[in-house]
Tab-separated table of C-alpha atoms in Angstrom:
chain	number	residue	atom	x	y	z
A	267	UNK	CA	-61.502	-43.213	69.916
A	268	UNK	CA	-59.676	-40.592	67.881
A	269	UNK	CA	-56.638	-38.856	69.337
A	270	UNK	CA	-57.312	-35.163	69.956
A	271	UNK	CA	-55.040	-33.189	67.659
A	272	UNK	CA	-56.408	-29.716	68.359
A	273	UNK	CA	-57.943	-28.168	71.471
A	274	UNK	CA	-59.731	-24.872	70.961
A	275	UNK	CA	-59.120	-23.230	74.365
A	276	UNK	CA	-61.453	-20.355	75.259
A	277	UNK	CA	-61.257	-18.246	78.413
A	278	UNK	CA	-64.497	-16.355	78.904
A	279	UNK	CA	-66.173	-13.938	81.268
A	280	UNK	CA	-69.710	-12.571	80.934
A	281	UNK	CA	-70.054	-13.223	77.200
A	282	UNK	CA	-73.478	-14.878	77.246
A	283	UNK	CA	-74.676	-12.536	74.511
A	284	UNK	CA	-71.821	-13.385	72.129
A	285	UNK	CA	-70.194	-16.734	72.886
A	286	UNK	CA	-72.998	-18.696	71.231
A	287	UNK	CA	-72.181	-17.102	67.877
A	288	UNK	CA	-68.541	-18.049	68.433
A	289	UNK	CA	-69.568	-21.669	69.046
A	290	UNK	CA	-71.718	-21.655	65.917
A	291	UNK	CA	-68.686	-20.671	63.850
A	292	UNK	CA	-66.585	-23.506	65.326
A	293	UNK	CA	-68.790	-26.525	65.938
A	294	UNK	CA	-70.028	-26.889	62.380
A	295	UNK	CA	-66.507	-27.494	61.067
A	296	UNK	CA	-64.876	-29.598	63.802
A	297	UNK	CA	-63.771	-33.198	63.261
A	298	UNK	CA	-63.339	-36.020	65.763
A	299	UNK	CA	-59.761	-34.819	66.244
A	300	UNK	CA	-60.945	-31.533	67.777
A	301	UNK	CA	-62.296	-30.536	71.184
A	302	UNK	CA	-63.413	-27.223	72.680
A	303	UNK	CA	-62.329	-26.321	76.223
A	304	UNK	CA	-64.077	-23.388	77.903
A	305	UNK	CA	-62.729	-21.908	81.136
A	306	UNK	CA	-65.283	-19.542	82.654
A	307	UNK	CA	-63.652	-17.038	84.991
A	308	UNK	CA	-66.694	-16.522	87.218
A	309	UNK	CA	-69.374	-15.170	84.866
A	310	UNK	CA	-72.372	-13.549	86.541
A	311	UNK	CA	-74.548	-13.417	83.413
A	312	UNK	CA	-76.061	-16.291	81.412
A	313	UNK	CA	-72.750	-17.514	79.970
A	314	UNK	CA	-73.006	-20.854	81.765
A	315	UNK	CA	-76.517	-21.453	80.465
A	316	UNK	CA	-75.434	-20.734	76.887
A	317	UNK	CA	-72.340	-22.950	77.090
A	318	UNK	CA	-74.281	-25.882	78.568
A	319	UNK	CA	-76.873	-25.644	75.812
A	320	UNK	CA	-74.165	-26.100	73.188
A	321	UNK	CA	-72.442	-28.725	75.309
A	322	UNK	CA	-75.591	-30.862	75.255
A	323	UNK	CA	-75.422	-30.952	71.440
A	324	UNK	CA	-71.631	-31.259	71.223
A	325	UNK	CA	-70.135	-33.548	73.916
A	326	UNK	CA	-66.535	-32.623	73.060
A	327	UNK	CA	-67.229	-29.141	74.396
A	328	UNK	CA	-65.832	-29.312	77.922
A	329	UNK	CA	-66.927	-26.565	80.316
A	330	UNK	CA	-65.078	-25.567	83.504
A	331	UNK	CA	-66.799	-22.794	85.485
A	332	UNK	CA	-64.743	-21.090	88.190
A	333	UNK	CA	-66.121	-19.392	91.288
A	334	UNK	CA	-63.346	-16.772	91.347
A	335	UNK	CA	-61.907	-14.799	88.456
A	336	UNK	CA	-58.153	-15.341	88.216
A	337	UNK	CA	-57.535	-12.954	85.326
A	338	UNK	CA	-57.210	-13.603	81.618
A	339	UNK	CA	-53.653	-14.971	81.817
A	340	UNK	CA	-54.337	-17.612	84.449
A	341	UNK	CA	-57.662	-18.493	82.839
A	342	UNK	CA	-56.013	-19.272	79.513
A	343	UNK	CA	-53.182	-21.142	81.226
A	344	UNK	CA	-55.664	-23.306	83.087
A	345	UNK	CA	-57.701	-23.907	79.926
A	346	UNK	CA	-54.559	-25.264	78.271
A	347	UNK	CA	-53.802	-27.411	81.340
A	348	UNK	CA	-57.277	-28.951	81.063
A	349	UNK	CA	-56.985	-29.609	77.335
A	350	UNK	CA	-56.118	-32.941	75.720
A	351	UNK	CA	-54.889	-31.850	72.305
A	352	UNK	CA	-51.449	-32.020	70.772
A	353	UNK	CA	-51.928	-28.363	69.807
A	354	UNK	CA	-53.935	-25.632	71.546
A	355	UNK	CA	-55.667	-22.781	69.753
A	356	UNK	CA	-56.042	-19.925	72.244
A	357	UNK	CA	-59.289	-18.586	70.869
A	358	UNK	CA	-61.185	-15.495	72.012
A	359	UNK	CA	-64.755	-15.705	73.272
A	360	UNK	CA	-66.398	-13.185	70.936
A	361	UNK	CA	-64.660	-13.663	67.582
A	362	UNK	CA	-65.541	-16.071	64.775
A	363	UNK	CA	-63.698	-18.809	62.927
A	364	UNK	CA	-64.026	-18.497	59.184
A	365	UNK	CA	-65.250	-21.551	57.234
A	366	UNK	CA	-62.435	-24.034	56.665
A	367	UNK	CA	-60.299	-22.671	59.511
A	368	UNK	CA	-60.215	-25.913	61.504
A	369	UNK	CA	-59.160	-27.993	58.503
A	370	UNK	CA	-56.505	-25.445	57.556
A	371	UNK	CA	-55.001	-25.710	61.048
A	372	UNK	CA	-55.226	-29.517	61.103
A	373	UNK	CA	-53.355	-29.547	57.798
A	374	UNK	CA	-50.734	-27.171	59.193
A	375	UNK	CA	-50.257	-29.319	62.293
A	376	UNK	CA	-48.887	-32.088	60.087
A	377	UNK	CA	-45.784	-29.937	59.640
A	378	UNK	CA	-45.038	-30.272	63.377
A	379	UNK	CA	-44.362	-26.575	63.825
A	380	UNK	CA	-43.849	-25.378	67.366
A	381	UNK	CA	-46.109	-22.384	66.734
A	382	UNK	CA	-48.757	-21.585	64.139
A	383	UNK	CA	-50.117	-18.057	63.741
A	384	UNK	CA	-53.459	-17.632	62.004
A	385	UNK	CA	-54.097	-14.418	60.097
A	386	UNK	CA	-57.394	-12.586	60.654
A	387	UNK	CA	-59.740	-10.138	59.039
A	388	UNK	CA	-61.095	-7.295	61.166
A	389	UNK	CA	-64.780	-6.407	61.269
A	390	UNK	CA	-66.806	-3.953	63.321
A	391	UNK	CA	-68.542	-4.932	66.553
A	392	UNK	CA	-71.635	-6.401	64.880
A	393	UNK	CA	-69.521	-8.015	62.124
A	394	UNK	CA	-71.476	-6.178	59.418
A	395	UNK	CA	-68.569	-4.175	57.994
A	396	UNK	CA	-65.061	-5.221	57.055
A	397	UNK	CA	-62.446	-2.856	58.474
A	398	UNK	CA	-59.324	-4.720	57.345
A	399	UNK	CA	-59.225	-7.684	54.960
A	400	UNK	CA	-56.228	-9.099	56.825
A	401	UNK	CA	-54.146	-7.970	59.767
A	402	UNK	CA	-50.851	-9.379	58.520
A	403	UNK	CA	-50.094	-8.162	54.977
A	404	UNK	CA	-49.099	-11.541	53.539
A	405	UNK	CA	-49.920	-13.080	50.182
A	406	UNK	CA	-48.420	-16.508	50.950
A	407	UNK	CA	-47.699	-18.503	54.082
A	408	UNK	CA	-44.437	-17.638	55.826
A	409	UNK	CA	-42.163	-20.006	57.741
A	410	UNK	CA	-39.807	-18.552	60.350
A	411	UNK	CA	-36.909	-20.843	61.154
A	412	UNK	CA	-36.003	-21.323	64.793
A	413	UNK	CA	-32.915	-19.192	64.093
A	414	UNK	CA	-35.113	-16.245	63.015
A	415	UNK	CA	-36.563	-15.446	66.438
A	416	UNK	CA	-35.670	-11.758	66.230
A	417	UNK	CA	-37.402	-11.362	62.883
A	418	UNK	CA	-40.453	-13.218	64.199
A	419	UNK	CA	-40.728	-10.815	67.140
A	420	UNK	CA	-40.352	-7.736	64.929
A	421	UNK	CA	-42.830	-8.938	62.311
A	422	UNK	CA	-45.692	-10.422	64.321
A	423	UNK	CA	-45.484	-9.394	67.983
A	424	UNK	CA	-47.907	-6.483	67.674
A	425	UNK	CA	-50.429	-8.637	65.848
A	426	UNK	CA	-50.116	-11.161	68.647
A	427	UNK	CA	-51.594	-8.755	71.164
A	428	UNK	CA	-54.681	-10.484	69.726
A	429	UNK	CA	-54.524	-13.834	71.519
A	430	UNK	CA	-56.920	-15.598	69.154
A	431	UNK	CA	-54.256	-15.965	66.468
A	432	UNK	CA	-52.084	-18.348	68.516
A	433	UNK	CA	-51.980	-22.106	67.898
A	434	UNK	CA	-49.163	-23.590	69.960
A	435	UNK	CA	-47.818	-27.089	70.463
A	436	UNK	CA	-48.913	-28.229	73.909
A	437	UNK	CA	-45.486	-29.708	74.646
A	438	UNK	CA	-43.871	-26.321	73.996
A	439	UNK	CA	-46.408	-24.499	76.177
A	440	UNK	CA	-45.838	-26.918	79.068
A	441	UNK	CA	-42.058	-26.538	78.882
A	442	UNK	CA	-42.067	-22.757	79.277
A	443	UNK	CA	-42.369	-20.297	82.172
A	444	UNK	CA	-45.873	-18.900	82.611
A	445	UNK	CA	-46.330	-17.604	86.163
A	446	UNK	CA	-43.899	-14.762	85.491
A	447	UNK	CA	-46.391	-13.370	82.961
A	448	UNK	CA	-49.568	-13.717	85.002
A	449	UNK	CA	-51.109	-10.272	85.279
A	450	UNK	CA	-49.481	-8.996	82.084
A	451	UNK	CA	-52.623	-9.635	79.962
A	452	UNK	CA	-50.313	-11.258	77.398
A	453	UNK	CA	-49.171	-14.565	78.905
A	454	UNK	CA	-49.119	-16.112	75.428
A	455	UNK	CA	-46.580	-13.545	74.211
A	456	UNK	CA	-44.416	-14.184	77.270
A	457	UNK	CA	-44.516	-17.920	76.684
A	458	UNK	CA	-43.644	-17.572	73.004
A	459	UNK	CA	-40.950	-14.902	73.150
A	460	UNK	CA	-39.233	-15.568	76.485
A	461	UNK	CA	-36.491	-17.331	74.513
A	462	UNK	CA	-35.993	-18.422	70.895
A	463	UNK	CA	-38.388	-21.174	69.854
A	464	UNK	CA	-36.832	-24.612	69.394
A	465	UNK	CA	-38.947	-25.347	66.305
A	466	UNK	CA	-40.068	-23.432	63.238
A	467	UNK	CA	-43.116	-21.148	63.170
A	468	UNK	CA	-45.746	-21.104	60.442
A	469	UNK	CA	-47.733	-17.930	59.723
A	470	UNK	CA	-50.862	-18.707	57.696
A	471	UNK	CA	-51.537	-15.885	55.245
A	472	UNK	CA	-55.208	-16.625	54.611
A	473	UNK	CA	-57.426	-15.060	57.292
A	474	UNK	CA	-58.946	-17.821	59.422
A	475	UNK	CA	-60.587	-15.533	61.991
A	476	UNK	CA	-63.067	-12.671	61.952
A	477	UNK	CA	-62.134	-10.285	64.758
A	478	UNK	CA	-65.041	-8.442	66.319
A	479	UNK	CA	-63.295	-5.081	66.706
A	480	UNK	CA	-64.548	-2.387	69.049
A	481	UNK	CA	-66.343	-4.861	71.308
A	482	UNK	CA	-63.820	-4.902	74.153
A	483	UNK	CA	-65.150	-3.498	77.409
A	484	UNK	CA	-61.891	-2.496	79.037
A	485	UNK	CA	-61.503	1.242	78.421
A	486	UNK	CA	-60.649	1.705	82.097
A	487	UNK	CA	-57.618	-0.590	81.656
A	488	UNK	CA	-56.653	0.530	78.165
A	489	UNK	CA	-54.121	3.136	79.260
A	490	UNK	CA	-52.360	0.808	81.695
A	491	UNK	CA	-52.265	-2.046	79.190
A	492	UNK	CA	-51.004	-0.035	76.198
A	493	UNK	CA	-48.658	2.287	78.035
A	494	UNK	CA	-47.182	-0.095	80.602
A	495	UNK	CA	-48.125	-3.774	80.495
A	496	UNK	CA	-47.328	-4.431	76.845
A	497	UNK	CA	-44.095	-2.349	76.689
A	498	UNK	CA	-42.920	-3.811	80.013
A	499	UNK	CA	-43.369	-7.333	78.706
A	500	UNK	CA	-41.611	-6.680	75.397
A	501	UNK	CA	-38.690	-4.842	76.980
A	502	UNK	CA	-38.268	-7.527	79.650
A	503	UNK	CA	-37.445	-10.170	77.033
A	504	UNK	CA	-33.774	-11.047	77.558
A	505	UNK	CA	-32.820	-12.596	74.219
A	506	UNK	CA	-33.613	-9.725	71.878
A	507	UNK	CA	-31.575	-6.553	71.188
A	508	UNK	CA	-33.095	-3.157	71.889
A	509	UNK	CA	-33.216	-2.362	68.174
A	510	UNK	CA	-35.616	-5.273	67.626
A	511	UNK	CA	-37.755	-4.436	70.651
A	512	UNK	CA	-38.069	-0.841	69.473
A	513	UNK	CA	-39.620	-2.108	66.234
A	514	UNK	CA	-42.438	-3.543	68.342
A	515	UNK	CA	-43.035	-0.615	70.691
A	516	UNK	CA	-41.333	2.218	72.512
A	517	UNK	CA	-39.960	1.438	75.928
A	518	UNK	CA	-41.824	4.336	77.574
A	519	UNK	CA	-44.536	5.457	75.130
A	520	UNK	CA	-46.243	7.526	77.814
A	521	UNK	CA	-43.441	10.104	77.600
A	522	UNK	CA	-44.556	11.240	74.119
A	523	UNK	CA	-47.032	14.129	73.925
A	524	UNK	CA	-48.493	12.782	70.673
A	525	UNK	CA	-49.232	9.419	72.295
A	526	UNK	CA	-50.909	11.053	75.297
A	527	UNK	CA	-53.018	13.246	73.023
A	528	UNK	CA	-54.281	10.194	71.166
A	529	UNK	CA	-55.025	8.409	74.438
A	530	UNK	CA	-56.898	11.499	75.602
A	531	UNK	CA	-58.919	11.564	72.376
A	532	UNK	CA	-59.857	7.906	72.869
A	533	UNK	CA	-61.059	8.620	76.400
A	534	UNK	CA	-58.360	6.448	77.980
A	535	UNK	CA	-56.185	9.219	79.490
A	536	UNK	CA	-57.579	11.347	82.312
A	537	UNK	CA	-56.232	13.421	85.153
A	538	UNK	CA	-56.688	10.410	87.440
A	539	UNK	CA	-54.526	8.319	85.089
A	540	UNK	CA	-51.919	11.071	85.120
A	541	UNK	CA	-51.802	11.124	88.910
A	542	UNK	CA	-51.663	7.359	89.245
A	543	UNK	CA	-49.327	6.389	86.420
A	544	UNK	CA	-47.297	9.381	85.219
A	545	UNK	CA	-46.773	11.848	88.046
A	546	UNK	CA	-44.704	9.404	90.145
A	547	UNK	CA	-42.528	8.541	87.124
A	548	UNK	CA	-41.829	11.980	85.670
A	549	UNK	CA	-38.834	13.726	87.214
A	550	UNK	CA	-38.937	16.888	85.108
A	551	UNK	CA	-41.189	19.836	85.913
A	552	UNK	CA	-41.829	20.492	82.222
A	553	UNK	CA	-42.677	16.843	81.554
A	554	UNK	CA	-45.175	16.851	84.397
A	555	UNK	CA	-46.646	20.157	83.203
A	556	UNK	CA	-47.042	18.875	79.628
A	557	UNK	CA	-48.599	15.571	80.686
A	558	UNK	CA	-50.964	17.258	83.150
A	559	UNK	CA	-52.046	19.816	80.546
A	560	UNK	CA	-52.945	17.060	78.096
A	561	UNK	CA	-54.971	15.292	80.787
A	562	UNK	CA	-56.965	18.515	81.326
A	563	UNK	CA	-57.451	19.151	77.603
A	564	UNK	CA	-61.180	18.894	76.787
A	565	UNK	CA	-61.660	15.389	75.454
A	566	UNK	CA	-64.071	16.507	72.745
A	567	UNK	CA	-61.470	18.871	71.250
A	568	UNK	CA	-58.792	16.176	71.324
A	569	UNK	CA	-61.188	13.722	69.703
A	570	UNK	CA	-62.223	16.088	66.902
A	571	UNK	CA	-58.601	16.879	66.038
A	572	UNK	CA	-57.599	13.212	66.062
A	573	UNK	CA	-60.613	12.151	63.985
A	574	UNK	CA	-59.811	14.783	61.361
A	575	UNK	CA	-56.159	13.720	61.276
A	576	UNK	CA	-56.887	10.027	60.739
A	577	UNK	CA	-59.767	10.760	58.365
A	578	UNK	CA	-57.536	12.728	56.008
A	579	UNK	CA	-54.680	10.249	56.502
A	580	UNK	CA	-56.931	7.382	55.386
A	581	UNK	CA	-58.001	9.329	52.276
A	582	UNK	CA	-54.422	10.193	51.376
A	583	UNK	CA	-53.382	6.553	51.692
A	584	UNK	CA	-56.475	5.439	49.722
A	585	UNK	CA	-57.321	2.746	52.233
A	586	UNK	CA	-60.361	0.571	51.569
A	587	UNK	CA	-61.709	1.286	55.039
A	588	UNK	CA	-61.070	3.497	58.068
A	589	UNK	CA	-57.884	2.792	60.045
A	590	UNK	CA	-58.474	1.057	63.359
A	591	UNK	CA	-57.348	4.180	65.209
A	592	UNK	CA	-60.285	6.001	63.629
A	593	UNK	CA	-62.623	3.228	64.761
A	594	UNK	CA	-61.294	3.624	68.311
A	595	UNK	CA	-61.844	7.365	68.156
A	596	UNK	CA	-65.422	6.917	66.988
A	597	UNK	CA	-66.014	4.558	69.920
A	598	UNK	CA	-64.626	7.153	72.331
A	599	UNK	CA	-67.011	8.695	74.871
A	600	UNK	CA	-65.833	12.044	73.437
A	601	UNK	CA	-66.938	11.347	69.864
A	602	UNK	CA	-69.465	14.046	68.979
A	603	UNK	CA	-72.210	11.663	67.851
A	604	UNK	CA	-71.989	9.732	71.087
A	605	UNK	CA	-72.192	12.976	73.029
A	606	UNK	CA	-75.342	13.952	71.103
A	607	UNK	CA	-76.902	10.571	71.842
A	608	UNK	CA	-75.996	10.626	75.545
A	609	UNK	CA	-79.058	12.525	76.856
A	610	UNK	CA	-81.423	10.147	75.035
A	611	UNK	CA	-79.518	7.129	76.300
A	612	UNK	CA	-79.666	8.370	79.877
A	613	UNK	CA	-83.420	8.992	79.710
A	614	UNK	CA	-83.953	5.451	78.445
A	615	UNK	CA	-81.774	4.035	81.195
A	616	UNK	CA	-83.742	5.888	83.858
A	617	UNK	CA	-86.731	3.723	82.953
A	618	UNK	CA	-84.798	0.454	83.219
A	619	UNK	CA	-83.151	-0.463	86.516
A	620	UNK	CA	-79.362	-0.615	86.606
A	621	UNK	CA	-78.671	-0.431	82.860
A	622	UNK	CA	-75.973	2.115	83.608
A	623	UNK	CA	-73.492	-0.767	84.060
A	624	UNK	CA	-73.284	-1.463	80.341
A	625	UNK	CA	-69.572	-0.777	79.979
A	626	UNK	CA	-68.011	-2.329	83.069
A	627	UNK	CA	-64.352	-2.964	82.200
A	628	UNK	CA	-63.450	-6.553	81.431
A	629	UNK	CA	-60.142	-8.389	81.005
A	630	UNK	CA	-58.434	-8.040	77.674
C-alpha cells in the first residue's frame, strides 16, 4: 500500500455533462499516491451515473452522494474530511488539469509548504479558445514566507475566488475555523486568511489548470456574491490592515455608480436586487435615487456601452484576447446577439418539454 500524498477533492452538483471530461484530465496522470474524492451535493441529473462509471475503472475514485445539498462550502469541507491525503487539492467539477499537473504538485509537496497555489489558464466555456494564458502574471515560482501574509493576501486573494487553485496541507485545514465561513461561498479563503499561515506558501507560475470560463450557472447569485459575500469575508479578516484589504476589494462596492452600471450590463443588477440589497442600506435620498435609476436603465443600453468600453480598452492595451469582463458582457442576457437569438431559442424550447430550465442558478 502506498501512502496517499494528494487527495483531489471535488464538490459537485448536476455536472453530469461535464465532470467526465474533468475526470479524463485527471485520471490519466495520477500515481498510486493520489486519490480522487467526490462529494455530490444532491445531484438530480446523471452525475452519479457518470461518476460510478469512472469509479469502476479507477478504484481510488471515492464517491459520496448526499441526499441534501449543504452548499458549496460545507460540501468542500466534508470532501476534505473524507479524504486520506497529506495534501488536498480543492478542485472544481468542470475545469481540467493540464498534463503534468499532478506530478508538478507531488514535486511541490516535498517542500512541505502549508499552502500551494496552482496558476491557471482561462479558456471559454467549450475550451476551444484561450482567453488568458495565465491568471497570475508570474514567470517563475514565488515563495511567500509565513511573515509575508499581508503581501500574500494582496497578491493572490482575488485569484483565489477560483477555488480550484488551492492545494492545502490537510493538517493546516483541520486546525482552522471553518463553520464561520459556511455560506460565504469562499470557505477556502476564510480558512487560509483567517490568520497568518504558520508555514510558507508556494505559488506555481506554470498554469496547471484550464478554467472553463463562462460556464457558471449562478447569475441569480452573482450580485450578492460579488457585492456582499466576497467583500464581507475580506473585510472581516482581523489580522490585516485596511490598506491591504482595499487592494483586494472595496468594502462596499455597491455604493459606486460605475460598479452598478457594470452589474446592470451583465444582467446581474435589477430593480428586485436594488429593493432587496441596496434600498435598506442606503441612507441618502440621492444615493437611493441613483441606484434605483441604474436598476431601471434598459439593460441592452448598459450592455452596449460597456461592451464598447471594454472592446476599445482591450485594443488600446493590445491584449492577446478579450478581457474577462468583455466575456461576461457577451454572456449577458442583454447582449444584442443573444437577444436576436432569443425568439428562435424559445420556439425550439416550445417543442421540447421543460427545456426552459437551462440556466437554473447553481452554487459558485
